[in-house]
Amino acid sequence: MNTGGAIALVTGANRGLGRAFARGLLARGAHTVYAAARDPRTVTGPGLTPLALDITDPASVAAAAERCPDTTLVVNNAGILRGGSLLTADSLDGARDELETNLFGTLAMCRAFAPVLGKNGGGALVNVLSVLSWHTLPQIGSYGVSKAAAWSMTNAVREDLRAQGTLTVAVHAAFIDTDMAAHVDQTRISPADVVDQVLDAVEADREEVLADDVTRQARAMLSRGANHDQ
């Protein structure tokens, strides 16, 4: 699909990668960009249409689908990172929060907007995932679990949506230069670079984006076994 003229909805659009998606879509000529956040007052930038949305609240998701019936492109960017070891964290509350947002919240958006996209000709659905869909860091093990589950969910949703002509794009990246990775002493890719790669993929009908070298290497290692030195 052509992102120029698209009616796009971006979740978590008030900061970081979501803000970059919203602005990048406008720069490419999107007709409308619904910039969604729990508090729409935190959405900044000319040309954006702020939208109140909490992807973990079914009523909020349903209201967004009703308010934005012309949507042709959904970018499921909203996510959280609680951190902590699966075995030694004080409780499983953080893991449950991550699954509720990163898996079930994203799935709720897919379910609510699938008929919207189908009615509008198919369009595209973009799910922002992570290199941790395939690799693991024990200190944030539950986050990796949530992203691995979201990857599997994305693959299943893709098969469901083929019949209606909806492109489903899985986006994987390692460290993006946002607040979430601010403490990481590693090379970080810019949000604008990720956005350009994703929107190029949408326009080329490609189903997967591997945004950096770390991610491409991790993807290539899948068939060789996880976390083993080669």
PDB file of C-alpha atoms in Angstrom:
ATOM      1  CA  MET A   1       0.000   0.000   0.000  1.00  0.00           C
ATOM      2  CA  ASN A   2       0.985   3.610  -0.458  1.00  0.00           C
ATOM      3  CA  THR A   3       1.487   5.385   2.880  1.00  0.00           C
ATOM      4  CA  GLY A   4       0.868   8.694   1.168  1.00  0.00           C
ATOM      5  CA  GLY A   5      -2.823   9.380   1.643  1.00  0.00           C
ATOM      6  CA  ALA A   6      -3.161   6.701   4.332  1.00  0.00           C
ATOM      7  CA  ILE A   7      -5.464   7.078   7.313  1.00  0.00           C
ATOM      8  CA  ALA A   8      -3.134   5.857  10.049  1.00  0.00           C
ATOM      9  CA  LEU A   9      -3.508   5.097  13.729  1.00  0.00           C
ATOM     10  CA  VAL A  10      -0.400   4.885  15.909  1.00  0.00           C
ATOM     11  CA  THR A  11      -0.564   3.651  19.503  1.00  0.00           C
ATOM     12  CA  GLY A  12       1.819   5.066  22.099  1.00  0.00           C
ATOM     13  CA  ALA A  13       2.244   8.102  19.857  1.00  0.00           C
ATOM     14  CA  ASN A  14       3.099  10.592  22.587  1.00  0.00           C
ATOM     15  CA  ARG A  15       6.787   9.648  22.907  1.00  0.00           C
ATOM     16  CA  GLY A  16       9.746   7.739  21.506  1.00  0.00           C
ATOM     17  CA  LEU A  17       9.171   5.461  18.545  1.00  0.00           C
ATOM     18  CA  GLY A  18       5.435   6.120  18.460  1.00  0.00           C
ATOM     19  CA  ARG A  19       5.982   9.853  18.102  1.00  0.00           C
ATOM     20  CA  ALA A  20       8.490   9.166  15.329  1.00  0.00           C
ATOM     21  CA  PHE A  21       5.932   6.981  13.533  1.00  0.00           C
ATOM     22  CA  ALA A  22       3.278   9.681  13.756  1.00  0.00           C
ATOM     23  CA  ARG A  23       5.581  12.371  12.427  1.00  0.00           C
ATOM     24  CA  GLY A  24       7.103  10.086   9.786  1.00  0.00           C
ATOM     25  CA  LEU A  25       3.673   9.228   8.421  1.00  0.00           C
ATOM     26  CA  LEU A  26       2.779  12.894   8.118  1.00  0.00           C
ATOM     27  CA  ALA A  27       6.078  13.556   6.355  1.00  0.00           C
ATOM     28  CA  ARG A  28       5.197  10.872   3.814  1.00  0.00           C
ATOM     29  CA  GLY A  29       1.858  12.452   3.086  1.00  0.00           C
ATOM     30  CA  ALA A  30      -0.555  10.487   5.256  1.00  0.00           C
ATOM     31  CA  HIS A  31      -3.983  12.093   5.060  1.00  0.00           C
ATOM     32  CA  THR A  32      -4.755  11.595   8.757  1.00  0.00           C
ATOM     33  CA  VAL A  33      -2.686  10.345  11.680  1.00  0.00           C
ATOM     34  CA  TYR A  34      -4.637   9.363  14.773  1.00  0.00           C
ATOM     35  CA  ALA A  35      -1.992   9.739  17.477  1.00  0.00           C
ATOM     36  CA  ALA A  36      -3.149   7.581  20.355  1.00  0.00           C
ATOM     37  CA  ALA A  37      -2.112   7.773  23.996  1.00  0.00           C
ATOM     38  CA  ARG A  38      -3.711   7.178  27.384  1.00  0.00           C
ATOM     39  CA  ASP A  39      -3.679  10.941  27.877  1.00  0.00           C
ATOM     40  CA  PRO A  40      -4.180  12.622  24.491  1.00  0.00           C
ATOM     41  CA  ARG A  41      -2.984  15.912  25.950  1.00  0.00           C
ATOM     42  CA  THR A  42       0.550  14.485  25.840  1.00  0.00           C
ATOM     43  CA  VAL A  43       0.405  14.189  22.048  1.00  0.00           C
ATOM     44  CA  THR A  44       2.330  17.038  20.474  1.00  0.00           C
ATOM     45  CA  GLY A  45       3.088  18.113  16.953  1.00  0.00           C
ATOM     46  CA  PRO A  46       1.177  19.887  14.189  1.00  0.00           C
ATOM     47  CA  GLY A  47      -1.106  17.896  11.948  1.00  0.00           C
ATOM     48  CA  LEU A  48      -1.766  15.041  14.375  1.00  0.00           C
ATOM     49  CA  THR A  49      -5.209  13.986  15.567  1.00  0.00           C
ATOM     50  CA  PRO A  50      -4.910  13.107  19.279  1.00  0.00           C
ATOM     51  CA  LEU A  51      -6.863  10.043  20.363  1.00  0.00           C
ATOM     52  CA  ALA A  52      -7.504   8.783  23.893  1.00  0.00           C
ATOM     53  CA  LEU A  53      -6.671   5.069  23.978  1.00  0.00           C
ATOM     54  CA  ASP A  54      -5.656   2.533  26.592  1.00  0.00           C
ATOM     55  CA  ILE A  55      -5.020  -0.722  24.744  1.00  0.00           C
ATOM     56  CA  THR A  56      -5.509  -2.739  27.954  1.00  0.00           C
ATOM     57  CA  ASP A  57      -9.082  -1.424  28.339  1.00  0.00           C
ATOM     58  CA  PRO A  58     -11.549  -3.222  26.029  1.00  0.00           C
ATOM     59  CA  ALA A  59     -14.019  -0.333  26.155  1.00  0.00           C
ATOM     60  CA  SER A  60     -11.299   2.135  25.154  1.00  0.00           C
ATOM     61  CA  VAL A  61     -10.204  -0.060  22.239  1.00  0.00           C
ATOM     62  CA  ALA A  62     -13.794  -0.464  21.041  1.00  0.00           C
ATOM     63  CA  ALA A  63     -14.345   3.293  21.258  1.00  0.00           C
ATOM     64  CA  ALA A  64     -11.216   3.936  19.178  1.00  0.00           C
ATOM     65  CA  ALA A  65     -12.388   1.555  16.461  1.00  0.00           C
ATOM     66  CA  GLU A  66     -15.767   3.309  16.411  1.00  0.00           C
ATOM     67  CA  ARG A  67     -14.209   6.776  16.284  1.00  0.00           C
ATOM     68  CA  CYS A  68     -11.694   5.872  13.543  1.00  0.00           C
ATOM     69  CA  PRO A  69     -13.707   3.839  10.998  1.00  0.00           C
ATOM     70  CA  ASP A  70     -11.684   5.188   8.058  1.00  0.00           C
ATOM     71  CA  THR A  71      -8.362   3.725   9.258  1.00  0.00           C
ATOM     72  CA  THR A  72      -6.251   1.987   6.599  1.00  0.00           C
ATOM     73  CA  LEU A  73      -3.003   1.532   8.546  1.00  0.00           C
ATOM     74  CA  VAL A  74      -2.601   0.539  12.214  1.00  0.00           C
ATOM     75  CA  VAL A  75       0.778   0.755  13.943  1.00  0.00           C
ATOM     76  CA  ASN A  76       0.685  -1.184  17.210  1.00  0.00           C
ATOM     77  CA  ASN A  77       3.619   0.477  18.923  1.00  0.00           C
ATOM     78  CA  ALA A  78       2.425   0.806  22.536  1.00  0.00           C
ATOM     79  CA  GLY A  79       4.291  -1.416  24.968  1.00  0.00           C
ATOM     80  CA  ILE A  80       5.804  -1.542  28.434  1.00  0.00           C
ATOM     81  CA  LEU A  81       8.956  -2.869  30.073  1.00  0.00           C
ATOM     82  CA  ARG A  82       8.854  -3.741  33.745  1.00  0.00           C
ATOM     83  CA  GLY A  83      12.108  -5.721  33.986  1.00  0.00           C
ATOM     84  CA  GLY A  84      13.149  -8.345  36.449  1.00  0.00           C
ATOM     85  CA  SER A  85      14.176 -11.973  36.467  1.00  0.00           C
ATOM     86  CA  LEU A  86      11.502 -14.591  35.956  1.00  0.00           C
ATOM     87  CA  LEU A  87      12.822 -16.526  38.945  1.00  0.00           C
ATOM     88  CA  THR A  88      13.897 -13.848  41.412  1.00  0.00           C
ATOM     89  CA  ALA A  89      11.503 -10.915  40.881  1.00  0.00           C
ATOM     90  CA  ASP A  90       9.548 -10.099  44.042  1.00  0.00           C
ATOM     91  CA  SER A  91       6.320 -11.096  42.305  1.00  0.00           C
ATOM     92  CA  LEU A  92       4.898 -11.916  38.879  1.00  0.00           C
ATOM     93  CA  ASP A  93       2.972  -8.638  38.744  1.00  0.00           C
ATOM     94  CA  GLY A  94       5.415  -7.082  36.282  1.00  0.00           C
ATOM     95  CA  ALA A  95       5.274 -10.114  34.003  1.00  0.00           C
ATOM     96  CA  ARG A  96       1.490 -10.012  34.035  1.00  0.00           C
ATOM     97  CA  ASP A  97       1.522  -6.288  33.214  1.00  0.00           C
ATOM     98  CA  GLU A  98       3.851  -6.893  30.257  1.00  0.00           C
ATOM     99  CA  LEU A  99       1.695  -9.690  28.891  1.00  0.00           C
ATOM    100  CA  GLU A 100      -1.458  -7.650  29.397  1.00  0.00           C
ATOM    101  CA  THR A 101      -0.059  -4.765  27.344  1.00  0.00           C
ATOM    102  CA  ASN A 102       2.457  -6.256  24.922  1.00  0.00           C
ATOM    103  CA  LEU A 103       0.430  -9.358  24.043  1.00  0.00           C
ATOM    104  CA  PHE A 104      -3.218  -8.974  24.975  1.00  0.00           C
ATOM    105  CA  GLY A 105      -3.435  -5.221  24.396  1.00  0.00           C
ATOM    106  CA  THR A 106      -1.861  -5.560  20.957  1.00  0.00           C
ATOM    107  CA  LEU A 107      -4.153  -8.488  20.175  1.00  0.00           C
ATOM    108  CA  ALA A 108      -7.174  -6.449  21.250  1.00  0.00           C
ATOM    109  CA  MET A 109      -6.176  -3.793  18.725  1.00  0.00           C
ATOM    110  CA  CYS A 110      -5.766  -6.415  16.003  1.00  0.00           C
ATOM    111  CA  ARG A 111      -9.212  -7.836  16.755  1.00  0.00           C
ATOM    112  CA  ALA A 112     -10.925  -4.449  16.868  1.00  0.00           C
ATOM    113  CA  PHE A 113      -9.346  -3.028  13.723  1.00  0.00           C
ATOM    114  CA  ALA A 114      -9.262  -6.129  11.513  1.00  0.00           C
ATOM    115  CA  PRO A 115     -12.840  -5.513  10.292  1.00  0.00           C
ATOM    116  CA  VAL A 116     -12.109  -1.801   9.911  1.00  0.00           C
ATOM    117  CA  LEU A 117      -9.111  -2.506   7.676  1.00  0.00           C
ATOM    118  CA  GLY A 118     -11.039  -5.128   5.749  1.00  0.00           C
ATOM    119  CA  LYS A 119     -13.898  -2.723   5.081  1.00  0.00           C
ATOM    120  CA  ASN A 120     -11.414  -0.133   3.836  1.00  0.00           C
ATOM    121  CA  GLY A 121      -9.754  -2.395   1.300  1.00  0.00           C
ATOM    122  CA  GLY A 122      -7.280  -4.367   3.385  1.00  0.00           C
ATOM    123  CA  GLY A 123      -4.609  -1.867   4.331  1.00  0.00           C
ATOM    124  CA  ALA A 124      -1.832  -2.815   6.714  1.00  0.00           C
ATOM    125  CA  LEU A 125      -1.271  -3.792  10.328  1.00  0.00           C
ATOM    126  CA  VAL A 126       2.156  -3.195  11.888  1.00  0.00           C
ATOM    127  CA  ASN A 127       3.148  -4.820  15.180  1.00  0.00           C
ATOM    128  CA  VAL A 128       6.278  -3.483  16.870  1.00  0.00           C
ATOM    129  CA  LEU A 129       8.046  -6.446  18.480  1.00  0.00           C
ATOM    130  CA  SER A 130      11.701  -6.909  19.500  1.00  0.00           C
ATOM    131  CA  VAL A 131      14.890  -8.880  18.982  1.00  0.00           C
ATOM    132  CA  LEU A 132      13.861 -10.391  22.328  1.00  0.00           C
ATOM    133  CA  SER A 133      11.157 -12.256  20.448  1.00  0.00           C
ATOM    134  CA  TRP A 134      13.982 -14.762  19.775  1.00  0.00           C
ATOM    135  CA  HIS A 135      16.812 -13.909  22.154  1.00  0.00           C
ATOM    136  CA  THR A 136      16.664 -13.676  25.932  1.00  0.00           C
ATOM    137  CA  LEU A 137      18.167 -11.466  28.613  1.00  0.00           C
ATOM    138  CA  PRO A 138      17.506 -12.993  32.040  1.00  0.00           C
ATOM    139  CA  GLN A 139      17.349  -9.615  33.779  1.00  0.00           C
ATOM    140  CA  ILE A 140      14.290  -8.707  31.676  1.00  0.00           C
ATOM    141  CA  GLY A 141      13.100 -12.235  31.049  1.00  0.00           C
ATOM    142  CA  SER A 142       9.392 -11.516  31.325  1.00  0.00           C
ATOM    143  CA  TYR A 143       9.615  -8.776  28.689  1.00  0.00           C
ATOM    144  CA  GLY A 144      11.133 -11.308  26.309  1.00  0.00           C
ATOM    145  CA  VAL A 145       8.316 -13.735  27.093  1.00  0.00           C
ATOM    146  CA  SER A 146       5.753 -11.067  26.205  1.00  0.00           C
ATOM    147  CA  LYS A 147       7.467 -10.235  22.923  1.00  0.00           C
ATOM    148  CA  ALA A 148       7.924 -13.885  21.944  1.00  0.00           C
ATOM    149  CA  ALA A 149       4.222 -14.413  22.560  1.00  0.00           C
ATOM    150  CA  ALA A 150       3.388 -11.292  20.556  1.00  0.00           C
ATOM    151  CA  TRP A 151       5.500 -12.581  17.652  1.00  0.00           C
ATOM    152  CA  SER A 152       3.603 -15.878  17.622  1.00  0.00           C
ATOM    153  CA  MET A 153       0.333 -13.968  17.833  1.00  0.00           C
ATOM    154  CA  THR A 154       1.377 -11.743  14.924  1.00  0.00           C
ATOM    155  CA  ASN A 155       2.128 -14.781  12.773  1.00  0.00           C
ATOM    156  CA  ALA A 156      -1.310 -16.234  13.522  1.00  0.00           C
ATOM    157  CA  VAL A 157      -3.075 -12.934  12.869  1.00  0.00           C
ATOM    158  CA  ARG A 158      -1.229 -12.584   9.559  1.00  0.00           C
ATOM    159  CA  GLU A 159      -2.671 -15.867   8.324  1.00  0.00           C
ATOM    160  CA  ASP A 160      -6.173 -14.849   9.401  1.00  0.00           C
ATOM    161  CA  LEU A 161      -5.914 -11.490   7.621  1.00  0.00           C
ATOM    162  CA  ARG A 162      -4.569 -12.710   4.285  1.00  0.00           C
ATOM    163  CA  ALA A 163      -8.048 -13.449   2.981  1.00  0.00           C
ATOM    164  CA  GLN A 164      -9.122  -9.823   3.364  1.00  0.00           C
ATOM    165  CA  GLY A 165      -5.943  -8.477   1.776  1.00  0.00           C
ATOM    166  CA  THR A 166      -4.426  -6.963   4.922  1.00  0.00           C
ATOM    167  CA  LEU A 167      -0.636  -6.837   5.074  1.00  0.00           C
ATOM    168  CA  THR A 168       0.669  -7.770   8.542  1.00  0.00           C
ATOM    169  CA  VAL A 169       4.186  -6.542   9.312  1.00  0.00           C
ATOM    170  CA  ALA A 170       6.305  -7.755  12.244  1.00  0.00           C
ATOM    171  CA  VAL A 171       8.967  -5.242  13.306  1.00  0.00           C
ATOM    172  CA  HIS A 172      11.983  -6.444  15.265  1.00  0.00           C
ATOM    173  CA  ALA A 173      14.746  -4.225  16.626  1.00  0.00           C
ATOM    174  CA  ALA A 174      17.375  -4.341  19.347  1.00  0.00           C
ATOM    175  CA  PHE A 175      18.211  -0.994  20.961  1.00  0.00           C
ATOM    176  CA  ILE A 176      16.310   2.047  19.717  1.00  0.00           C
ATOM    177  CA  ASP A 177      17.365   5.497  20.898  1.00  0.00           C
ATOM    178  CA  THR A 178      14.336   6.141  23.121  1.00  0.00           C
ATOM    179  CA  ASP A 179      13.737   6.503  26.854  1.00  0.00           C
ATOM    180  CA  MET A 180      13.256   2.731  27.196  1.00  0.00           C
ATOM    181  CA  ALA A 181      16.876   2.110  26.148  1.00  0.00           C
ATOM    182  CA  ALA A 182      18.397   5.284  27.584  1.00  0.00           C
ATOM    183  CA  HIS A 183      20.447   3.326  30.144  1.00  0.00           C
ATOM    184  CA  VAL A 184      21.904   0.903  27.587  1.00  0.00           C
ATOM    185  CA  ASP A 185      25.573   1.376  26.733  1.00  0.00           C
ATOM    186  CA  GLN A 186      25.226  -0.095  23.249  1.00  0.00           C
ATOM    187  CA  THR A 187      24.817   1.220  19.736  1.00  0.00           C
ATOM    188  CA  ARG A 188      21.236   2.404  19.316  1.00  0.00           C
ATOM    189  CA  ILE A 189      19.356   2.903  16.088  1.00  0.00           C
ATOM    190  CA  SER A 190      17.403   6.117  15.656  1.00  0.00           C
ATOM    191  CA  PRO A 191      13.609   6.013  15.798  1.00  0.00           C
ATOM    192  CA  ALA A 192      13.455   7.789  12.434  1.00  0.00           C
ATOM    193  CA  ASP A 193      15.570   5.039  10.857  1.00  0.00           C
ATOM    194  CA  VAL A 194      13.207   2.355  12.181  1.00  0.00           C
ATOM    195  CA  VAL A 195      10.188   4.287  10.910  1.00  0.00           C
ATOM    196  CA  ASP A 196      11.681   4.659   7.440  1.00  0.00           C
ATOM    197  CA  GLN A 197      12.405   0.925   7.256  1.00  0.00           C
ATOM    198  CA  VAL A 198       8.905   0.026   8.395  1.00  0.00           C
ATOM    199  CA  LEU A 199       7.084   2.385   6.049  1.00  0.00           C
ATOM    200  CA  ASP A 200       9.291   1.224   3.171  1.00  0.00           C
ATOM    201  CA  ALA A 201       8.278  -2.356   4.028  1.00  0.00           C
ATOM    202  CA  VAL A 202       4.595  -1.426   4.065  1.00  0.00           C
ATOM    203  CA  GLU A 203       4.915   0.171   0.652  1.00  0.00           C
ATOM    204  CA  ALA A 204       6.803  -2.884  -0.683  1.00  0.00           C
ATOM    205  CA  ASP A 205       4.352  -5.411   0.864  1.00  0.00           C
ATOM    206  CA  ARG A 206       7.067  -6.993   3.036  1.00  0.00           C
ATOM    207  CA  GLU A 207       5.961  -8.853   6.147  1.00  0.00           C
ATOM    208  CA  GLU A 208       9.058  -8.533   8.339  1.00  0.00           C
ATOM    209  CA  VAL A 209      11.463  -5.746   9.288  1.00  0.00           C
ATOM    210  CA  LEU A 210      14.809  -6.571  10.907  1.00  0.00           C
ATOM    211  CA  ALA A 211      15.925  -3.096  11.814  1.00  0.00           C
ATOM    212  CA  ASP A 212      19.588  -3.545  12.782  1.00  0.00           C
ATOM    213  CA  ASP A 213      22.555  -5.894  12.622  1.00  0.00           C
ATOM    214  CA  VAL A 214      21.951  -7.358  16.092  1.00  0.00           C
ATOM    215  CA  THR A 215      18.425  -8.300  15.110  1.00  0.00           C
ATOM    216  CA  ARG A 216      19.437  -9.734  11.751  1.00  0.00           C
ATOM    217  CA  GLN A 217      22.071 -11.902  13.446  1.00  0.00           C
ATOM    218  CA  ALA A 218      19.577 -13.125  16.056  1.00  0.00           C
ATOM    219  CA  ARG A 219      17.061 -14.006  13.342  1.00  0.00           C
ATOM    220  CA  ALA A 220      19.692 -15.963  11.434  1.00  0.00           C
ATOM    221  CA  MET A 221      20.591 -17.920  14.590  1.00  0.00           C
ATOM    222  CA  LEU A 222      17.085 -19.295  15.131  1.00  0.00           C
ATOM    223  CA  SER A 223      17.663 -22.506  13.214  1.00  0.00           C
ATOM    224  CA  ARG A 224      21.033 -23.020  14.908  1.00  0.00           C
ATOM    225  CA  GLY A 225      19.757 -23.019  18.501  1.00  0.00           C
ATOM    226  CA  ALA A 226      19.217 -20.199  20.962  1.00  0.00           C
ATOM    227  CA  ASN A 227      22.005 -18.548  22.961  1.00  0.00           C
ATOM    228  CA  HIS A 228      24.806 -20.958  22.006  1.00  0.00           C
ATOM    229  CA  ASP A 229      28.255 -19.778  21.027  1.00  0.00           C
ATOM    230  CA  GLN A 230      29.130 -20.670  17.455  1.00  0.00           C
TER     231      GLN A 230
END
